[in-house]
PDB file of C-alpha atoms and ligand atoms in Angstrom:
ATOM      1  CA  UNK R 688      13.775  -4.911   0.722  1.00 93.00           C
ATOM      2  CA  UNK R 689      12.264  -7.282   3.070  1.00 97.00           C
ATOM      3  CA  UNK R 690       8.405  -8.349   1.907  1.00 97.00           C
ATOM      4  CA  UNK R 691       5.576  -9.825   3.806  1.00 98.00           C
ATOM      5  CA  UNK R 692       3.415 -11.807   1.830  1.00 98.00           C
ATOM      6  CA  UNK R 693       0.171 -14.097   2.612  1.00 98.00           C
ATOM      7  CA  UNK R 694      -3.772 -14.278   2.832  1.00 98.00           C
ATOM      8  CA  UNK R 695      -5.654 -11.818   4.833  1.00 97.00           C
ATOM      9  CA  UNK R 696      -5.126 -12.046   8.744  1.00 96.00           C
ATOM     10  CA  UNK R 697      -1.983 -13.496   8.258  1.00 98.00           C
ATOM     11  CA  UNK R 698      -0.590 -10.785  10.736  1.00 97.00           C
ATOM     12  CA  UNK R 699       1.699  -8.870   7.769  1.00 98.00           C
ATOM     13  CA  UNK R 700       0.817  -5.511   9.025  1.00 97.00           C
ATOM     14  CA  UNK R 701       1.778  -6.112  12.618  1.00 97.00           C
ATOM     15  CA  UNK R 702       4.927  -8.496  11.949  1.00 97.00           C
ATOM     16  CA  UNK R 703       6.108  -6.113   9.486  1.00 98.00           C
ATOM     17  CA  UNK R 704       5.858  -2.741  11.887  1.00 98.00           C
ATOM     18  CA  UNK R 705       7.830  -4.286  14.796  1.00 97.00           C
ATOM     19  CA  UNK R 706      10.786  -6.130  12.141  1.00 96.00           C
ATOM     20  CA  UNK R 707      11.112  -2.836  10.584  1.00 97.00           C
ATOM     21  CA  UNK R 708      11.526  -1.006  14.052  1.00 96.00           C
ATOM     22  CA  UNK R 709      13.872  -3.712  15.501  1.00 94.00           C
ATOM     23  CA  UNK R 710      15.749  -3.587  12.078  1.00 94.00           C
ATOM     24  CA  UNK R 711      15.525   0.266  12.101  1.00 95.00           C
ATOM     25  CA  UNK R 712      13.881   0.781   8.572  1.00 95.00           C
ATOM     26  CA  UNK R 713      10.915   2.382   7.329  1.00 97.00           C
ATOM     27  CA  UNK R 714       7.928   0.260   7.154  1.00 98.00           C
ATOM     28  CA  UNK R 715       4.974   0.508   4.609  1.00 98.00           C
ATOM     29  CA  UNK R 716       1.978  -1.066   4.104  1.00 98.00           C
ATOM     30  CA  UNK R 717       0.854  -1.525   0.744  1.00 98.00           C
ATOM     31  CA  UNK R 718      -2.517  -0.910   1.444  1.00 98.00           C
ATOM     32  CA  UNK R 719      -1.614   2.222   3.505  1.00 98.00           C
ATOM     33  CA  UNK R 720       0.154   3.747   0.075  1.00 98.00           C
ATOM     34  CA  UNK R 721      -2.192   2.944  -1.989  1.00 98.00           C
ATOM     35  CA  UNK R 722      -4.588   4.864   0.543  1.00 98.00           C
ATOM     36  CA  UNK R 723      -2.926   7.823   0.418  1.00 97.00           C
ATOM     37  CA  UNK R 724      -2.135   8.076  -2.801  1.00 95.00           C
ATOM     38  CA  UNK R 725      -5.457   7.515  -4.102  1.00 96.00           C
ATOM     39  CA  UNK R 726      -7.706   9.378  -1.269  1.00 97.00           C
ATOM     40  CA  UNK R 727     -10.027   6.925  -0.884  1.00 97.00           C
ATOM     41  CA  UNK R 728     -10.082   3.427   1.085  1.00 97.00           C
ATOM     42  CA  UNK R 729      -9.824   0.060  -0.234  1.00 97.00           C
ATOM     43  CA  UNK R 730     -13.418  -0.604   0.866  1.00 96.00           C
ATOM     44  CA  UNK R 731     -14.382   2.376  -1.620  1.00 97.00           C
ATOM     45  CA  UNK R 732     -12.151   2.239  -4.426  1.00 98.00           C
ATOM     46  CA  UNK R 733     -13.364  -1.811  -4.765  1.00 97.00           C
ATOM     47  CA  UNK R 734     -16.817   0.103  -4.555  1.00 97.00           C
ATOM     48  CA  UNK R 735     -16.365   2.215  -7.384  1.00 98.00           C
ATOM     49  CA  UNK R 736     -13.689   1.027  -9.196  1.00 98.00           C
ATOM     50  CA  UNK R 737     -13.978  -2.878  -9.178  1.00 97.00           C
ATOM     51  CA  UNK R 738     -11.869  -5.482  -8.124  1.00 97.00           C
ATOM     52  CA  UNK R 739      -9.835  -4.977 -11.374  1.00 97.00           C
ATOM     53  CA  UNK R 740      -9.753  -1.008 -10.945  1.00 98.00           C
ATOM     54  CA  UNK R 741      -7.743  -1.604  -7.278  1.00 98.00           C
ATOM     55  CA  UNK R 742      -6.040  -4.491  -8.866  1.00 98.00           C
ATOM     56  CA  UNK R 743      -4.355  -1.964 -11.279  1.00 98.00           C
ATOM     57  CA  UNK R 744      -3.164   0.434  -8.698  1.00 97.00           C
ATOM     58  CA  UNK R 745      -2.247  -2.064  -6.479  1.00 98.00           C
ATOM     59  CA  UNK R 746       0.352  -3.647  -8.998  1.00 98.00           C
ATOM     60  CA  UNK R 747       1.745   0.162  -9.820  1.00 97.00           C
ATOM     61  CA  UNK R 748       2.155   1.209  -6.075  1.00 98.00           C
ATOM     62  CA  UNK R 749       3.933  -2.376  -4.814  1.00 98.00           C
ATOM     63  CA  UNK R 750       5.999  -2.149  -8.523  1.00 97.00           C
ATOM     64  CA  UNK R 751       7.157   1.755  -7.054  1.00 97.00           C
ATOM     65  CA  UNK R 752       7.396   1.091  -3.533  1.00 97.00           C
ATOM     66  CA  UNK R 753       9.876  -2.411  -4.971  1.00 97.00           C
ATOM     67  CA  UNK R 754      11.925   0.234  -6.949  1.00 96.00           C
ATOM     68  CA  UNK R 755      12.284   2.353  -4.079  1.00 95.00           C
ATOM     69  CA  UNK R 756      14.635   3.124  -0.654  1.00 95.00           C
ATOM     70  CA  UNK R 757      15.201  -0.102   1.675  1.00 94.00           C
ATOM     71  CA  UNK R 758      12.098  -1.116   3.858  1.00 96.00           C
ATOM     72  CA  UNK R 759      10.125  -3.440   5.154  1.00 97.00           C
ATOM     73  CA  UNK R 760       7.154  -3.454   2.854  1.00 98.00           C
ATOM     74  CA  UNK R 761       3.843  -5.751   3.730  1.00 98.00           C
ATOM     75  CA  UNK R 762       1.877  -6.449   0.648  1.00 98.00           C
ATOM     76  CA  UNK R 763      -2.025  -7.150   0.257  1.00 98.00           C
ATOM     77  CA  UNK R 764      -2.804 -10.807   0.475  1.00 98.00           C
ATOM     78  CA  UNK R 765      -4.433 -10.828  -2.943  1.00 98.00           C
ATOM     79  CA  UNK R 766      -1.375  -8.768  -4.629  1.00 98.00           C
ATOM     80  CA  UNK R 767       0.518 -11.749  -6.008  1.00 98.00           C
ATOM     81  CA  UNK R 768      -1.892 -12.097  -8.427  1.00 98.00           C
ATOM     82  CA  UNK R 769      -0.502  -9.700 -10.752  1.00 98.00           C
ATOM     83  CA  UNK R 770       2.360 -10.736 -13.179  1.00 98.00           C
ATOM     84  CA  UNK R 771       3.790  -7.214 -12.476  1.00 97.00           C
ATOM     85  CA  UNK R 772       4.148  -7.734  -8.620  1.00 98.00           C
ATOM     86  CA  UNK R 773       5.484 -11.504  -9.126  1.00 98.00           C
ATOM     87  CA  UNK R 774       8.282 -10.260 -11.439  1.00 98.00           C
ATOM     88  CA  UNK R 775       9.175  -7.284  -9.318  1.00 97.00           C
ATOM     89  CA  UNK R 776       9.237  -9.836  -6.354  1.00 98.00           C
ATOM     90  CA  UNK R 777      12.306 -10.995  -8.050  1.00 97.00           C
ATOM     91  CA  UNK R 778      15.395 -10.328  -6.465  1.00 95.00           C
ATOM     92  CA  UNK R 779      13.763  -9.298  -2.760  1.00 96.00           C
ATOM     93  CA  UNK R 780      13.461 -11.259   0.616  1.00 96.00           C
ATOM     94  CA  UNK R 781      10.066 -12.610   0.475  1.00 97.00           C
ATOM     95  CA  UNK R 782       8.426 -14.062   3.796  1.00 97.00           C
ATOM     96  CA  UNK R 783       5.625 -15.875   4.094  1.00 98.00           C
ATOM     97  CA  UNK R 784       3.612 -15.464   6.770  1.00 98.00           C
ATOM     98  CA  UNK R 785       1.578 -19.018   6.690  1.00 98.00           C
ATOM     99  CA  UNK R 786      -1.603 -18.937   7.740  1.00 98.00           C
ATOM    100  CA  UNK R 787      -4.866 -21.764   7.518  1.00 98.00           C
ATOM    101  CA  UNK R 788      -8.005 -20.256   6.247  1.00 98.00           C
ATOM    102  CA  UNK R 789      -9.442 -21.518   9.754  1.00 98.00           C
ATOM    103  CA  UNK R 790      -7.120 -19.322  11.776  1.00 98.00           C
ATOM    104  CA  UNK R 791      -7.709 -16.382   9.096  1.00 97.00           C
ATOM    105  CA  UNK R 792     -11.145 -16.208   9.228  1.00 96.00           C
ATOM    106  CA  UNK R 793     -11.053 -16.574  13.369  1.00 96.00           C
ATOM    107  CA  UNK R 794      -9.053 -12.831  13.271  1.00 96.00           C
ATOM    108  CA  UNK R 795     -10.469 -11.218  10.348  1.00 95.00           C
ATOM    109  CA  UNK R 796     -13.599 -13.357   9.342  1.00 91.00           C
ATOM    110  CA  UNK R 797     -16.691 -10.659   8.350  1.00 86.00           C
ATOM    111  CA  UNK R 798     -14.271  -7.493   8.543  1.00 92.00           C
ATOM    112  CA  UNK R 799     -16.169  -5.133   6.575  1.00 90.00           C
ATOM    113  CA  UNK R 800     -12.781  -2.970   5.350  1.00 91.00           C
ATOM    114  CA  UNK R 801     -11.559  -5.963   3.792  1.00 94.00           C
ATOM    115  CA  UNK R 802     -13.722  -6.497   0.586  1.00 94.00           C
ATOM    116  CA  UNK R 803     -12.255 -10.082  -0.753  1.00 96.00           C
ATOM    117  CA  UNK R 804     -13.986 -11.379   2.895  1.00 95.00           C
ATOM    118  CA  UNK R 805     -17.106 -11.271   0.634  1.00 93.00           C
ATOM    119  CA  UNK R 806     -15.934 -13.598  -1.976  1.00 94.00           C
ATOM    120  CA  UNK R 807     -18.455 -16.480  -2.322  1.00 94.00           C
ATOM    121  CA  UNK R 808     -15.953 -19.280  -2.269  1.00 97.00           C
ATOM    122  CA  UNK R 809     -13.090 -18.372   0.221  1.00 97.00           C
ATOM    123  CA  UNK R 810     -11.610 -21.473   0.396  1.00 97.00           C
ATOM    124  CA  UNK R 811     -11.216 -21.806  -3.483  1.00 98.00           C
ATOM    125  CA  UNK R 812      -9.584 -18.338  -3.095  1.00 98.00           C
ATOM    126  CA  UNK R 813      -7.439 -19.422  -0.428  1.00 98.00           C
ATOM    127  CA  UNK R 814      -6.279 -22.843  -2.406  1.00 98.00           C
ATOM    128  CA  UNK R 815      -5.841 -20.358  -5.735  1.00 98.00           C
ATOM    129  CA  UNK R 816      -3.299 -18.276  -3.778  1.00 98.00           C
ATOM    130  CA  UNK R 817      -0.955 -20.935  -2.363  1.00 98.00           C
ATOM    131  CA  UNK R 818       1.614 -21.445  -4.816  1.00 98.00           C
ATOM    132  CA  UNK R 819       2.129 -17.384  -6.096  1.00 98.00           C
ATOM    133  CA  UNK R 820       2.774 -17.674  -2.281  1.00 98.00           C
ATOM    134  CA  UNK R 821       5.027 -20.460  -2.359  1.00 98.00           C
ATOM    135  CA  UNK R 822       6.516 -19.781  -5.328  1.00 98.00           C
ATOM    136  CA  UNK R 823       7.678 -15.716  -4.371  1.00 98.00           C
ATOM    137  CA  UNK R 824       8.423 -16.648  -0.934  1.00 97.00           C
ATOM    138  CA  UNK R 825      12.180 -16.575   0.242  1.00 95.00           C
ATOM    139  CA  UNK R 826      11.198 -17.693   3.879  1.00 95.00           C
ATOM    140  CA  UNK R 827       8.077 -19.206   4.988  1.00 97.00           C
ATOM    141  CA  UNK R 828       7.059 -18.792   8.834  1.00 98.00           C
ATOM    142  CA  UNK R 829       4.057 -20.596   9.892  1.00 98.00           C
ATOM    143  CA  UNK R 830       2.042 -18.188  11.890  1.00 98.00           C
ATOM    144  CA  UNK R 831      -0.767 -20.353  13.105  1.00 98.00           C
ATOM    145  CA  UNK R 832      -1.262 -20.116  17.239  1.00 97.00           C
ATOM    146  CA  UNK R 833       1.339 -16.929  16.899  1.00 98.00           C
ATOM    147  CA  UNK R 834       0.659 -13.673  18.944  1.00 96.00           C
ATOM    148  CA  UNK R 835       1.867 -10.417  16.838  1.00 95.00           C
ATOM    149  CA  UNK R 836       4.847 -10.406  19.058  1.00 96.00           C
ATOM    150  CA  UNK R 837       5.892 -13.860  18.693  1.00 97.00           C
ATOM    151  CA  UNK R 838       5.055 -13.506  14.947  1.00 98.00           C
ATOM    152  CA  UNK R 839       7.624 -10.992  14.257  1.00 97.00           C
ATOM    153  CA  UNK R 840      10.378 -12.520  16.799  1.00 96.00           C
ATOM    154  CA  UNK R 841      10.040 -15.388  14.457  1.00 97.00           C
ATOM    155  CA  UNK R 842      10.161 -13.782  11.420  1.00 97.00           C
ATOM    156  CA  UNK R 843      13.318 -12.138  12.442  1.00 95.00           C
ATOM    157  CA  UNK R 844      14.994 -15.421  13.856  1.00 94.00           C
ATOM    158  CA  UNK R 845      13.947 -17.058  10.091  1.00 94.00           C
ATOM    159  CA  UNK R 846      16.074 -13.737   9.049  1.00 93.00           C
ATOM    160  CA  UNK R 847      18.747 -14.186  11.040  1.00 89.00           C
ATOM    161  CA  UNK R 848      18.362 -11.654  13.429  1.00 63.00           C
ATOM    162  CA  UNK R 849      17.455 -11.530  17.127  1.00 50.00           C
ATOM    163  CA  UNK R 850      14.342  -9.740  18.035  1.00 48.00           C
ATOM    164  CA  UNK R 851      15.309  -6.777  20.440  1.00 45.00           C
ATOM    165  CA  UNK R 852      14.726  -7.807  24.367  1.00 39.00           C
ATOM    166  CA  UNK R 853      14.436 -11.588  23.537  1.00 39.00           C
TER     167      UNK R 853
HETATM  168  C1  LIG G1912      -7.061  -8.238  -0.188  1.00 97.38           C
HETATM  169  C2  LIG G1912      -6.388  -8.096   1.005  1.00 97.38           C
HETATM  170  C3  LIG G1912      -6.301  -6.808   1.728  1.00 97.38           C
HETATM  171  C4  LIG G1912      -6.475  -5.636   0.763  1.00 97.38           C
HETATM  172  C5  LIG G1912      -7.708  -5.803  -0.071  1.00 97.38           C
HETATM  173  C6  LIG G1912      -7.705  -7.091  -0.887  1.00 97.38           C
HETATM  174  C7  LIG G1912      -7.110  -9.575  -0.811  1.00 97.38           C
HETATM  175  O1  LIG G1912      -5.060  -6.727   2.394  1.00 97.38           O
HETATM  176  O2  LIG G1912      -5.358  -5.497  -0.086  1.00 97.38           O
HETATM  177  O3  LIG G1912      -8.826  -5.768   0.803  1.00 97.38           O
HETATM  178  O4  LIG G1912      -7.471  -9.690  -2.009  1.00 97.38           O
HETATM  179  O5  LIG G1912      -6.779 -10.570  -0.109  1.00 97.38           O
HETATM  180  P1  LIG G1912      -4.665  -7.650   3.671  1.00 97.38           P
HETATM  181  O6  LIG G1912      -4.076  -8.926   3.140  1.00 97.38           O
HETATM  182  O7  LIG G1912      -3.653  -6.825   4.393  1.00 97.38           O
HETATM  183  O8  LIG G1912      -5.909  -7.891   4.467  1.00 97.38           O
END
Protein backbone atom coordinates (compact mmCIF):
# COMPACT_ATOMS: atom_id res chain seq x y z
CA UNK A 1 0.00 0.00 0.00
CA UNK A 2 1.35 3.31 -0.81
CA UNK A 3 0.11 6.19 1.93
CA UNK A 4 -0.04 9.90 1.72
CA UNK A 5 0.35 11.51 4.84
CA UNK A 6 0.60 15.38 6.02
CA UNK A 7 -1.34 18.57 7.30
CA UNK A 8 -4.29 19.84 5.48
CA UNK A 9 -3.55 21.36 1.91
CA UNK A 10 -0.68 19.38 1.63
CA UNK A 11 -2.06 18.26 -1.87
CA UNK A 12 -2.65 14.27 -0.66
CA UNK A 13 -5.86 14.03 -2.45
CA UNK A 14 -4.60 15.24 -5.79
CA UNK A 15 -0.96 13.59 -5.63
CA UNK A 16 -2.50 10.47 -4.60
CA UNK A 17 -5.31 10.27 -7.64
CA UNK A 18 -2.76 10.81 -10.45
CA UNK A 19 0.19 8.14 -8.63
CA UNK A 20 -2.51 5.70 -8.36
CA UNK A 21 -3.60 6.18 -12.12
CA UNK A 22 0.03 6.27 -13.44
CA UNK A 23 0.70 3.19 -11.13
CA UNK A 24 -2.67 1.65 -12.23
CA UNK A 25 -4.21 1.03 -8.67
CA UNK A 26 -7.23 2.00 -6.98
CA UNK A 27 -7.05 5.15 -5.11
CA UNK A 28 -9.01 6.11 -1.87
CA UNK A 29 -9.32 8.86 0.14
CA UNK A 30 -9.76 8.36 3.65
CA UNK A 31 -12.03 10.99 4.07
CA UNK A 32 -14.05 9.86 0.98
CA UNK A 33 -14.62 6.23 2.91
CA UNK A 34 -15.33 7.42 5.82
CA UNK A 35 -18.06 9.57 3.88
CA UNK A 36 -19.68 6.91 2.50
CA UNK A 37 -19.68 4.70 4.98
CA UNK A 38 -21.07 6.88 7.50
CA UNK A 39 -23.65 9.08 5.26
CA UNK A 40 -22.80 12.13 6.49
CA UNK A 41 -19.75 14.66 5.82
CA UNK A 42 -16.86 15.35 7.90
CA UNK A 43 -18.15 18.91 8.43
CA UNK A 44 -21.35 17.15 10.08
CA UNK A 45 -20.22 14.20 11.79
CA UNK A 46 -17.48 16.78 13.75
CA UNK A 47 -20.93 18.66 14.24
CA UNK A 48 -22.65 16.05 15.94
CA UNK A 49 -20.34 13.70 16.92
CA UNK A 50 -17.21 15.67 18.18
CA UNK A 51 -13.82 15.72 17.27
CA UNK A 52 -13.37 12.43 19.25
CA UNK A 53 -16.64 10.79 17.65
CA UNK A 54 -14.82 11.23 13.87
CA UNK A 55 -11.59 10.48 15.51
CA UNK A 56 -12.98 6.94 16.28
CA UNK A 57 -14.19 6.16 12.85
CA UNK A 58 -11.44 7.61 11.31
CA UNK A 59 -8.89 5.16 13.06
CA UNK A 60 -11.41 2.01 12.14
CA UNK A 61 -11.82 2.97 8.37
CA UNK A 62 -7.77 3.80 7.69
CA UNK A 63 -7.10 0.40 10.15
CA UNK A 64 -9.67 -1.55 7.26
CA UNK A 65 -8.75 0.21 4.27
CA UNK A 66 -4.57 -0.79 5.69
CA UNK A 67 -5.84 -4.46 5.90
CA UNK A 68 -7.24 -4.35 2.60
CA UNK A 69 -6.40 -4.89 -1.51
CA UNK A 70 -3.23 -2.80 -2.80
CA UNK A 71 -3.88 1.04 -3.30
CA UNK A 72 -2.89 4.19 -3.03
CA UNK A 73 -4.62 5.40 0.08
CA UNK A 74 -4.40 9.36 1.20
CA UNK A 75 -5.07 9.74 4.84
CA UNK A 76 -6.59 12.85 6.81
CA UNK A 77 -3.91 15.18 7.99
CA UNK A 78 -4.99 14.85 11.61
CA UNK A 79 -5.21 10.80 11.37
CA UNK A 80 -1.77 10.05 12.79
CA UNK A 81 -2.93 10.92 15.90
CA UNK A 82 -4.36 7.70 16.73
CA UNK A 83 -2.12 4.85 18.15
CA UNK A 84 -4.28 2.51 15.96
CA UNK A 85 -3.39 4.27 12.58
CA UNK A 86 0.46 4.70 13.67
CA UNK A 87 0.76 0.93 14.33
CA UNK A 88 -1.13 -0.10 11.24
CA UNK A 89 1.25 2.37 9.37
CA UNK A 90 3.75 -0.24 10.10
CA UNK A 91 4.95 -2.16 7.38
CA UNK A 92 3.46 0.35 4.39
CA UNK A 93 5.17 3.03 2.11
CA UNK A 94 4.49 6.16 3.87
CA UNK A 95 5.06 9.61 1.97
CA UNK A 96 5.11 12.70 3.26
CA UNK A 97 3.86 15.30 1.51
CA UNK A 98 5.77 18.40 3.38
CA UNK A 99 4.07 21.29 3.58
CA UNK A 100 4.69 24.94 5.81
CA UNK A 101 1.66 26.07 7.62
CA UNK A 102 2.19 29.36 5.42
CA UNK A 103 1.71 27.55 2.14
CA UNK A 104 -1.26 25.44 3.83
CA UNK A 105 -3.23 28.04 4.91
CA UNK A 106 -2.60 30.07 1.33
CA UNK A 107 -4.69 26.82 -0.43
CA UNK A 108 -7.00 25.82 2.18
CA UNK A 109 -6.94 28.70 4.84
CA UNK A 110 -10.93 29.39 6.03
CA UNK A 111 -12.29 26.21 4.03
CA UNK A 112 -15.43 25.69 5.75
CA UNK A 113 -15.52 21.56 4.96
CA UNK A 114 -12.45 21.25 6.78
CA UNK A 115 -13.37 21.64 10.56
CA UNK A 116 -9.65 21.50 12.28
CA UNK A 117 -9.24 25.10 10.08
CA UNK A 118 -11.15 26.39 13.17
CA UNK A 119 -8.74 25.32 15.75
CA UNK A 120 -7.68 28.37 17.83
CA UNK A 121 -3.98 27.74 17.72
CA UNK A 122 -3.05 26.30 14.21
CA UNK A 123 0.37 26.64 14.45
CA UNK A 124 0.60 24.69 17.83
CA UNK A 125 -1.43 22.07 15.86
CA UNK A 126 0.81 22.16 13.05
CA UNK A 127 4.18 21.88 15.40
CA UNK A 128 2.10 18.88 17.44
CA UNK A 129 1.83 16.92 14.17
CA UNK A 130 5.42 16.98 12.86
CA UNK A 131 7.06 14.11 14.25
CA UNK A 132 3.83 11.30 13.98
CA UNK A 133 4.67 12.71 10.46
CA UNK A 134 8.22 12.20 10.55
CA UNK A 135 8.24 9.38 12.43
CA UNK A 136 5.50 7.12 9.94
CA UNK A 137 6.92 8.57 6.92
CA UNK A 138 8.94 6.21 4.50
CA UNK A 139 9.60 9.16 1.98
CA UNK A 140 9.28 12.73 2.59
CA UNK A 141 8.65 15.12 -0.56
CA UNK A 142 8.63 18.71 0.13
CA UNK A 143 5.66 20.10 -1.62
CA UNK A 144 6.07 23.78 -1.03
CA UNK A 145 5.88 25.98 -4.57
CA UNK A 146 4.56 22.40 -6.17
CA UNK A 147 1.59 22.42 -8.70
CA UNK A 148 -0.65 19.06 -8.26
CA UNK A 149 1.08 17.81 -11.30
CA UNK A 150 4.53 18.39 -10.32
CA UNK A 151 3.53 17.13 -6.82
CA UNK A 152 2.74 13.72 -7.89
CA UNK A 153 5.67 13.48 -10.68
CA UNK A 154 7.75 13.93 -7.63
CA UNK A 155 6.26 11.71 -5.47
CA UNK A 156 6.63 9.04 -8.01
CA UNK A 157 10.39 9.89 -8.88
CA UNK A 158 10.95 9.67 -4.69
CA UNK A 159 9.22 6.07 -5.54
CA UNK A 160 11.16 5.16 -8.13
CA UNK A 161 8.98 5.43 -10.85
CA UNK A 162 8.64 7.79 -13.83
CA UNK A 163 5.53 9.79 -14.04
CA UNK A 164 3.71 8.84 -17.40
CA UNK A 165 4.53 11.58 -20.34
CA UNK A 166 7.50 13.11 -18.37
C1 LIG B 1 -8.39 16.98 9.35
C2 LIG B 1 -8.07 16.95 8.01
C3 LIG B 1 -9.06 16.65 6.95
C4 LIG B 1 -10.21 15.81 7.52
C5 LIG B 1 -10.78 16.43 8.75
C6 LIG B 1 -9.75 16.63 9.86
C7 LIG B 1 -7.34 17.32 10.32
O1 LIG B 1 -8.42 15.97 5.89
O2 LIG B 1 -9.79 14.50 7.82
O3 LIG B 1 -11.35 17.68 8.37
O4 LIG B 1 -7.51 17.09 11.54
O5 LIG B 1 -6.27 17.84 9.88
P1 LIG B 1 -7.35 16.68 4.90
O6 LIG B 1 -6.00 16.55 5.54
O7 LIG B 1 -7.46 15.87 3.65
O8 LIG B 1 -7.76 18.11 4.72
Amino acid sequence: MIVLVGFMGAGKTNAGLRVAEALDVPFIDSDAAIEAADGRPVRTIFAEDGEAGFRRIEAATIAALLAGPPAVLSLGGGSLGSAEVREALVGHEVVLLDVSLAESLNRVGGDPSRPMLQHPDLAALYAGRQRAYRDAATVVVPVDGLSKEETAAHVLAALGHRAVGE
